[in-house]
Amino acid sequence: TRTPVNVTVTGAAGQIGYALLFRIASGHLLGPDVPVNLRLLEIPQGLKAAEGTAMELDDCAFPLLRGIEITDDPNVGFAGANVALLVGARPRTKGMERGDLLSANGGIFKPQGKAINDNAADDIKVLVVGNPANTNALIAQAAAPDVPAERFTAMTRLDHNRAISQLAAKTGAAVSDIKKLTIWGNHSATQYPDIFHAEIAGKNAAEVVADEAWLADTFIPTVAKRGAAIIEARGASSAASAANAAIDHVHTWVNGTAEGDWTSMGIPSDGSYGVPEGIISSFPVTTKDGKYEIVQGLDINEFSRARIDASVKELTEERDAVRELGLI
Ligand code: NAI
């Protein structure tokens, strides 16, 4: 029998945590034959609710769930962690400036990065979900100099999945017929969902759509503002779809992309496509054997170039801001 994989979830008592933990425990994160130990990391006020969730996890009698530990100490929460899902973050509240938001999150992600550095397993893989996800990932990474930089990733898979869904609805195609979609840049309103290299049942998606006005005025803003639309409709943020995307992100990272397809992940740039080295930006990536690679050689047209550059500019500004705050 396999040794259990240690999975740490921060913000475990939150909305996304509630949608995420049951799917991890039922085998959707890593695979149907991989046992897991769950570590739930919360702040003191969240511990009681996390205990309630743990009671429910017990009551599911999941065959793959070997143990649950609940803590408010990052050094305990990340001890021996093989996978860390950093979900808990400080949301932007009314009147908060970007600098305030970044420093509040620096107060979370810097110590968590250090705790990962000091306590996690050698093969640790980190996914940051909590916003601003790309820059929070950068902060955690900078605090973990002993962990290979590429192990720190940020989630743009929800944007990726949203874009596939919108494209399927527009063209009448099945979701499973859509391949090679790309989210570039930041997980924010500046993100760029790119269909110029995407395929719908083997045909070029931009040619199938053949409607640049729809692309610019409907598709891109719908994908970028979907989170706000969900809040407006549901009265609460997109927790289940975010949890689903976190599952997809890690599952793909660990188990690989399908032949003839790729996915989108926020990862440290190696300078590809003119994205400054080191910032955590979303790219098209293929994955295999637990490693990812940026898809190379794509032709970037003018329409795409301007949008990628705008999102990357926002990321470099966030990087400069956290540098100035001494967070990286
Ligand atoms: P929530 O407010 O329901 O839950 C957050 C939880 O994090 C709370 O239980 C809180 O106690 C906990 N927490 C706060 N600071 C912590 C710390 N230092 N250590 C451990 N836990 C801590 O929020 P929700 O809906 O679960 O969302 C979580 C984050 O995910 C938010 O930042 C949200 O913006 C982000 N998000 C990101 C998406 C993406 O695509 N990247 C999509 C949707 C949400």
Coordinates of C-alpha atoms and ligand atoms in Angstrom, one line a residue:
T1 CA 0.0 0.0 0.0
R2 CA 1.1 3.6 -0.7
T3 CA 2.3 5.9 2.0
P4 CA -0.2 8.7 2.5
V5 CA 0.4 12.1 0.9
N6 CA 0.3 15.0 3.3
V7 CA -1.9 17.8 2.0
T8 CA -2.1 21.1 3.9
V9 CA -5.0 23.5 3.3
T10 CA -5.0 27.0 4.7
G11 CA -8.2 28.9 5.3
A12 CA -9.7 25.4 5.8
A13 CA -12.8 26.8 7.6
G14 CA -13.7 29.2 4.8
Q15 CA -16.1 28.8 1.8
I16 CA -13.5 27.3 -0.6
G17 CA -12.1 25.1 2.1
Y18 CA -15.6 23.6 2.7
A19 CA -15.9 22.8 -1.0
L20 CA -12.4 21.6 -1.3
L21 CA -11.6 19.3 1.6
F22 CA -14.2 16.6 0.8
R23 CA -13.0 16.3 -2.8
I24 CA -9.4 16.0 -1.6
A25 CA -10.4 13.3 0.9
S26 CA -12.4 11.4 -1.7
G27 CA -9.4 11.1 -4.0
H28 CA -10.0 13.8 -6.6
L29 CA -6.9 15.8 -5.9
L30 CA -4.2 13.1 -6.5
G31 CA -6.0 10.0 -7.7
P32 CA -8.4 7.2 -6.6
D33 CA -5.6 5.1 -5.2
V34 CA -3.6 7.8 -3.2
P35 CA -4.3 8.0 0.5
V36 CA -4.0 11.4 2.1
N37 CA -3.4 13.0 5.5
L38 CA -5.1 16.4 5.8
R39 CA -3.6 19.3 7.7
L40 CA -6.0 22.2 8.2
L41 CA -4.3 25.5 9.0
E42 CA -6.5 28.3 10.3
I43 CA -6.3 31.4 12.4
P44 CA -7.4 30.9 16.0
Q45 CA -11.0 32.2 15.3
G46 CA -11.3 29.6 12.5
L47 CA -10.3 26.6 14.6
K48 CA -13.7 25.7 15.9
A49 CA -15.3 25.7 12.5
A50 CA -12.4 23.7 11.1
E51 CA -13.1 21.1 13.8
G52 CA -16.7 21.0 12.7
T53 CA -15.6 20.3 9.1
A54 CA -13.3 17.6 10.4
M55 CA -16.2 16.0 12.1
E56 CA -18.1 15.9 8.8
L57 CA -15.0 14.5 7.0
D58 CA -14.9 11.7 9.6
D59 CA -18.6 11.1 9.0
C60 CA -18.0 10.5 5.3
A61 CA -15.7 7.5 6.2
F62 CA -13.6 8.2 3.2
P63 CA -11.4 5.1 2.6
L64 CA -8.4 7.3 1.4
L65 CA -8.5 9.7 4.3
R66 CA -5.9 8.5 6.8
G67 CA -5.8 11.4 9.3
I68 CA -6.8 15.0 9.9
E69 CA -4.8 17.5 12.0
I70 CA -6.0 21.0 12.8
T71 CA -3.7 23.8 13.9
D72 CA -3.1 27.5 13.9
D73 CA 0.7 27.1 13.9
P74 CA 2.1 27.2 10.4
N75 CA 5.2 25.2 11.5
V76 CA 2.9 22.3 12.5
G77 CA 0.5 22.8 9.5
F78 CA 3.2 22.5 6.9
A79 CA 5.3 19.8 8.7
G80 CA 6.1 17.1 6.1
A81 CA 3.6 18.7 3.6
N82 CA 3.8 17.3 0.1
V83 CA 1.1 19.5 -1.3
A84 CA 0.1 22.9 0.2
L85 CA -3.1 24.7 -0.9
L86 CA -2.8 28.3 0.3
V87 CA -6.4 29.4 0.3
G88 CA -6.8 31.7 3.4
A89 CA -6.0 35.3 2.6
R90 CA -7.0 38.8 3.6
P91 CA -9.7 40.1 1.4
R92 CA -9.9 43.7 0.2
T93 CA -12.3 45.7 2.4
K94 CA -13.8 49.0 1.8
G95 CA -11.4 51.9 1.5
M96 CA -8.4 49.6 1.4
E97 CA -5.6 50.8 -0.9
R98 CA -3.5 48.3 -2.9
G99 CA -0.5 48.8 -0.6
D100 CA -2.6 48.0 2.5
L101 CA -3.9 44.8 0.8
L102 CA -0.5 43.7 -0.2
S103 CA 1.0 44.3 3.2
A104 CA -1.9 42.6 5.0
N105 CA -1.3 39.6 2.7
G106 CA 2.4 39.8 3.2
G107 CA 1.7 39.3 6.9
I108 CA 0.1 35.9 6.0
F109 CA 2.2 34.6 3.0
K110 CA 5.7 35.6 4.2
P111 CA 5.5 33.5 7.5
Q112 CA 3.7 30.7 5.6
G113 CA 6.5 30.7 3.0
K114 CA 9.1 30.5 5.8
A115 CA 7.2 27.7 7.5
I116 CA 7.0 25.8 4.2
N117 CA 10.8 26.4 3.8
D118 CA 11.5 25.0 7.2
N119 CA 9.1 22.2 7.6
A120 CA 7.6 20.9 4.3
A121 CA 8.7 17.7 2.5
D122 CA 11.4 17.9 -0.2
D123 CA 8.9 17.4 -2.9
I124 CA 6.5 20.1 -1.7
K125 CA 4.2 21.6 -4.4
V126 CA 2.4 24.9 -3.5
L127 CA -0.7 26.3 -5.1
V128 CA -1.8 29.8 -4.0
V129 CA -5.5 30.4 -4.3
G130 CA -5.9 33.4 -1.9
N131 CA -5.9 36.7 -3.7
P132 CA -4.0 38.6 -5.0
A133 CA -2.9 35.0 -5.8
N134 CA 0.1 35.7 -8.1
T135 CA 1.7 38.2 -5.8
N136 CA 1.0 36.2 -2.7
A137 CA 2.7 33.3 -4.4
L138 CA 5.7 35.5 -5.1
I139 CA 5.8 36.6 -1.4
A140 CA 5.7 33.0 -0.2
Q141 CA 8.3 31.9 -2.7
A142 CA 10.7 34.7 -1.6
A143 CA 10.4 33.5 2.0
A144 CA 11.4 30.0 1.0
P145 CA 14.8 30.1 -0.5
D146 CA 15.5 26.4 0.1
V147 CA 12.5 25.3 -2.0
P148 CA 13.0 25.3 -5.7
A149 CA 11.2 28.4 -7.0
E150 CA 9.1 26.6 -9.6
R151 CA 7.2 24.8 -6.8
F152 CA 5.3 28.0 -6.1
T153 CA 2.3 28.4 -8.4
A154 CA -0.8 30.6 -8.5
M155 CA -4.3 29.6 -9.6
T156 CA -5.6 30.7 -13.0
R157 CA -7.3 27.4 -13.6
L158 CA -10.7 28.8 -12.7
D159 CA -10.3 31.5 -15.4
H160 CA -9.2 28.7 -17.8
N161 CA -12.3 26.6 -17.0
R162 CA -14.6 29.7 -17.3
A163 CA -13.1 30.5 -20.7
I164 CA -13.6 27.0 -22.0
S165 CA -17.2 27.1 -20.8
Q166 CA -17.9 30.4 -22.5
L167 CA -16.3 29.2 -25.7
A168 CA -18.4 26.0 -25.6
A169 CA -21.6 28.0 -25.1
K170 CA -20.8 30.4 -28.0
T171 CA -19.9 27.7 -30.5
G172 CA -22.2 24.9 -29.4
A173 CA -19.2 22.6 -29.0
A174 CA -18.7 20.1 -26.2
V175 CA -16.4 21.3 -23.4
S176 CA -14.3 18.2 -24.0
D177 CA -13.7 19.2 -27.6
I178 CA -12.0 22.4 -26.6
K179 CA -8.2 22.2 -26.2
K180 CA -5.2 24.5 -25.9
L181 CA -6.9 27.5 -24.3
T182 CA -4.6 29.9 -22.5
I183 CA -4.9 32.3 -19.7
W184 CA -2.0 34.8 -19.7
G185 CA -0.9 37.2 -16.9
N186 CA -2.5 38.0 -13.6
H187 CA -5.5 36.4 -11.9
S188 CA -7.3 39.7 -12.0
A189 CA -9.5 41.8 -14.3
T190 CA -6.4 42.3 -16.6
Q191 CA -6.0 38.6 -17.3
Y192 CA -6.1 37.6 -21.0
P193 CA -8.0 34.5 -22.1
D194 CA -6.4 33.6 -25.5
I195 CA -8.3 31.5 -28.1
F196 CA -6.0 32.1 -31.0
H197 CA -4.2 28.9 -30.4
A198 CA -7.2 27.0 -29.0
E199 CA -8.8 24.2 -30.9
I200 CA -12.4 23.2 -31.1
A201 CA -12.7 19.6 -32.3
G202 CA -9.4 20.1 -34.1
K203 CA -10.2 23.4 -35.8
N204 CA -8.7 26.7 -34.8
A205 CA -11.1 28.3 -32.3
A206 CA -10.5 31.9 -33.4
E207 CA -11.4 30.9 -37.0
V208 CA -14.5 29.0 -35.8
V209 CA -15.7 32.0 -33.8
A210 CA -14.7 34.5 -36.5
D211 CA -15.9 37.4 -34.5
E212 CA -13.3 39.7 -33.1
A213 CA -15.9 42.1 -31.6
W214 CA -17.3 39.2 -29.6
L215 CA -13.9 38.3 -28.4
A216 CA -13.0 41.8 -27.3
D217 CA -16.3 43.0 -26.0
T218 CA -18.0 39.9 -24.7
F219 CA -15.7 36.9 -24.2
I220 CA -12.8 38.6 -22.5
P221 CA -14.7 40.8 -20.1
T222 CA -17.2 37.9 -19.3
V223 CA -14.3 35.6 -18.3
A224 CA -12.4 38.4 -16.4
K225 CA -15.5 39.6 -14.5
R226 CA -17.1 36.3 -13.9
G227 CA -16.2 36.3 -10.2
A228 CA -18.1 39.6 -9.7
A229 CA -21.1 38.2 -11.7
I230 CA -21.3 35.2 -9.4
I231 CA -21.2 37.3 -6.3
E232 CA -24.0 39.5 -7.8
A233 CA -26.2 36.4 -8.6
R234 CA -25.4 34.2 -5.6
G235 CA -24.8 36.7 -2.9
A236 CA -21.6 34.9 -2.1
S237 CA -18.3 34.3 -4.0
S238 CA -17.5 31.4 -6.3
A239 CA -16.4 28.8 -3.8
A240 CA -17.3 25.5 -5.4
S241 CA -15.9 26.4 -8.8
A242 CA -12.8 27.8 -7.2
A243 CA -12.3 24.6 -5.2
N244 CA -12.9 22.6 -8.4
A245 CA -10.2 24.6 -10.2
A246 CA -7.8 24.0 -7.3
I247 CA -8.4 20.3 -7.6
D248 CA -7.9 20.5 -11.4
H249 CA -4.7 22.5 -11.0
V250 CA -3.0 20.1 -8.7
H251 CA -4.3 17.0 -10.4
T252 CA -3.0 18.1 -13.7
W253 CA 0.4 19.2 -12.2
V254 CA 0.8 15.8 -10.6
N255 CA -0.8 13.5 -13.2
G256 CA 0.0 15.3 -16.5
T257 CA -1.8 17.1 -19.3
A258 CA -3.3 15.0 -22.0
E259 CA -1.5 14.5 -25.3
G260 CA -2.5 17.4 -27.7
D261 CA -3.7 19.7 -24.9
W262 CA -2.3 22.1 -22.3
T263 CA -3.5 24.0 -19.3
S264 CA -2.9 27.4 -17.7
M265 CA -1.0 27.9 -14.5
G266 CA 0.5 30.9 -12.7
I267 CA 4.2 30.1 -12.5
P268 CA 7.5 31.9 -12.1
S269 CA 8.4 33.3 -15.5
D270 CA 11.7 32.2 -17.1
G271 CA 11.4 35.2 -19.5
S272 CA 9.3 33.4 -22.1
Y273 CA 7.1 35.5 -24.3
G274 CA 8.7 38.7 -23.0
V275 CA 7.3 38.2 -19.5
P276 CA 10.0 39.4 -17.1
E277 CA 11.8 36.6 -15.3
G278 CA 10.7 35.9 -11.8
I279 CA 7.2 37.3 -11.7
I280 CA 4.5 34.8 -11.3
S281 CA 2.4 35.0 -14.4
S282 CA -0.1 32.6 -16.1
F283 CA 1.3 30.7 -19.1
P284 CA 0.2 27.8 -21.3
V285 CA 1.9 24.8 -19.8
T286 CA 2.2 21.1 -20.3
T287 CA 2.8 18.8 -17.4
K288 CA 4.4 15.4 -17.0
D289 CA 5.8 13.4 -14.1
G290 CA 5.0 16.2 -11.6
K291 CA 6.8 18.9 -13.6
Y292 CA 5.5 21.6 -15.9
E293 CA 6.9 23.3 -19.0
I294 CA 5.9 26.5 -20.7
V295 CA 4.6 25.8 -24.2
Q296 CA 7.1 27.4 -26.5
G297 CA 7.0 28.9 -30.0
L298 CA 3.5 30.2 -30.1
D299 CA 2.9 33.1 -32.5
I300 CA 1.6 36.1 -30.5
N301 CA -0.5 38.4 -32.7
E302 CA -0.9 42.1 -32.0
F303 CA -4.3 41.7 -30.3
S304 CA -2.8 39.2 -27.8
R305 CA 0.5 41.1 -27.4
A306 CA -1.2 44.3 -26.1
R307 CA -3.4 42.3 -23.6
I308 CA -0.6 40.1 -22.3
D309 CA 1.6 43.2 -21.9
A310 CA -1.1 45.0 -19.9
S311 CA -1.6 42.2 -17.5
V312 CA 2.1 41.6 -17.1
K313 CA 2.6 45.3 -16.4
E314 CA 0.1 45.0 -13.5
L315 CA 2.1 42.1 -12.2
T316 CA 5.4 44.0 -12.3
E317 CA 3.8 46.9 -10.5
E318 CA 2.6 44.5 -7.8
R319 CA 6.1 43.0 -7.6
D320 CA 7.6 46.5 -7.3
A321 CA 5.1 47.4 -4.6
V322 CA 5.9 44.3 -2.4
R323 CA 9.6 44.8 -3.0
E324 CA 9.2 48.4 -1.7
L325 CA 7.3 47.0 1.3
G326 CA 10.2 44.7 2.1
L327 CA 8.0 41.6 1.5
I328 CA 10.3 40.1 -1.1
Ligands
NAI1 P1 -13.4 32.9 3.2 O1 -13.3 34.2 3.8 O2 -14.7 32.1 3.3 O3 -12.3 31.9 4.0 C1 -11.0 32.3 4.2 C2 -10.5 31.6 5.4 O4 -9.2 31.8 5.6 C3 -11.2 32.0 6.7 O5 -11.7 30.8 7.4 C4 -10.1 32.6 7.5 O6 -10.2 32.4 8.9 C5 -8.9 31.9 6.9 N1 -7.6 32.6 7.1 C6 -7.3 33.9 7.1 N2 -6.1 34.2 7.4 C7 -5.5 33.0 7.6 C8 -4.2 32.6 7.9 N3 -3.2 33.5 8.1 N4 -3.9 31.3 8.0 C9 -4.9 30.4 7.8 N5 -6.1 30.7 7.5 C10 -6.4 32.0 7.4 O7 -12.9 33.0 1.7 P2 -13.0 32.0 0.5 O8 -14.3 32.3 -0.2 O9 -12.8 30.6 1.0 O10 -11.8 32.5 -0.4 C11 -10.5 32.4 0.0 C12 -9.6 33.2 -1.0 O11 -9.6 32.6 -2.3 C13 -9.9 34.7 -1.1 O12 -8.7 35.4 -1.1 C14 -10.5 34.7 -2.5 O13 -10.3 36.0 -3.1 C15 -9.7 33.7 -3.2 N6 -10.2 33.2 -4.5 C16 -9.3 33.0 -5.5 C17 -9.7 32.5 -6.7 C18 -8.7 32.2 -7.8 O14 -9.2 31.9 -8.9 N7 -7.4 32.3 -7.7 C19 -11.1 32.2 -7.0 C20 -12.0 32.5 -5.8 C21 -11.5 32.9 -4.6

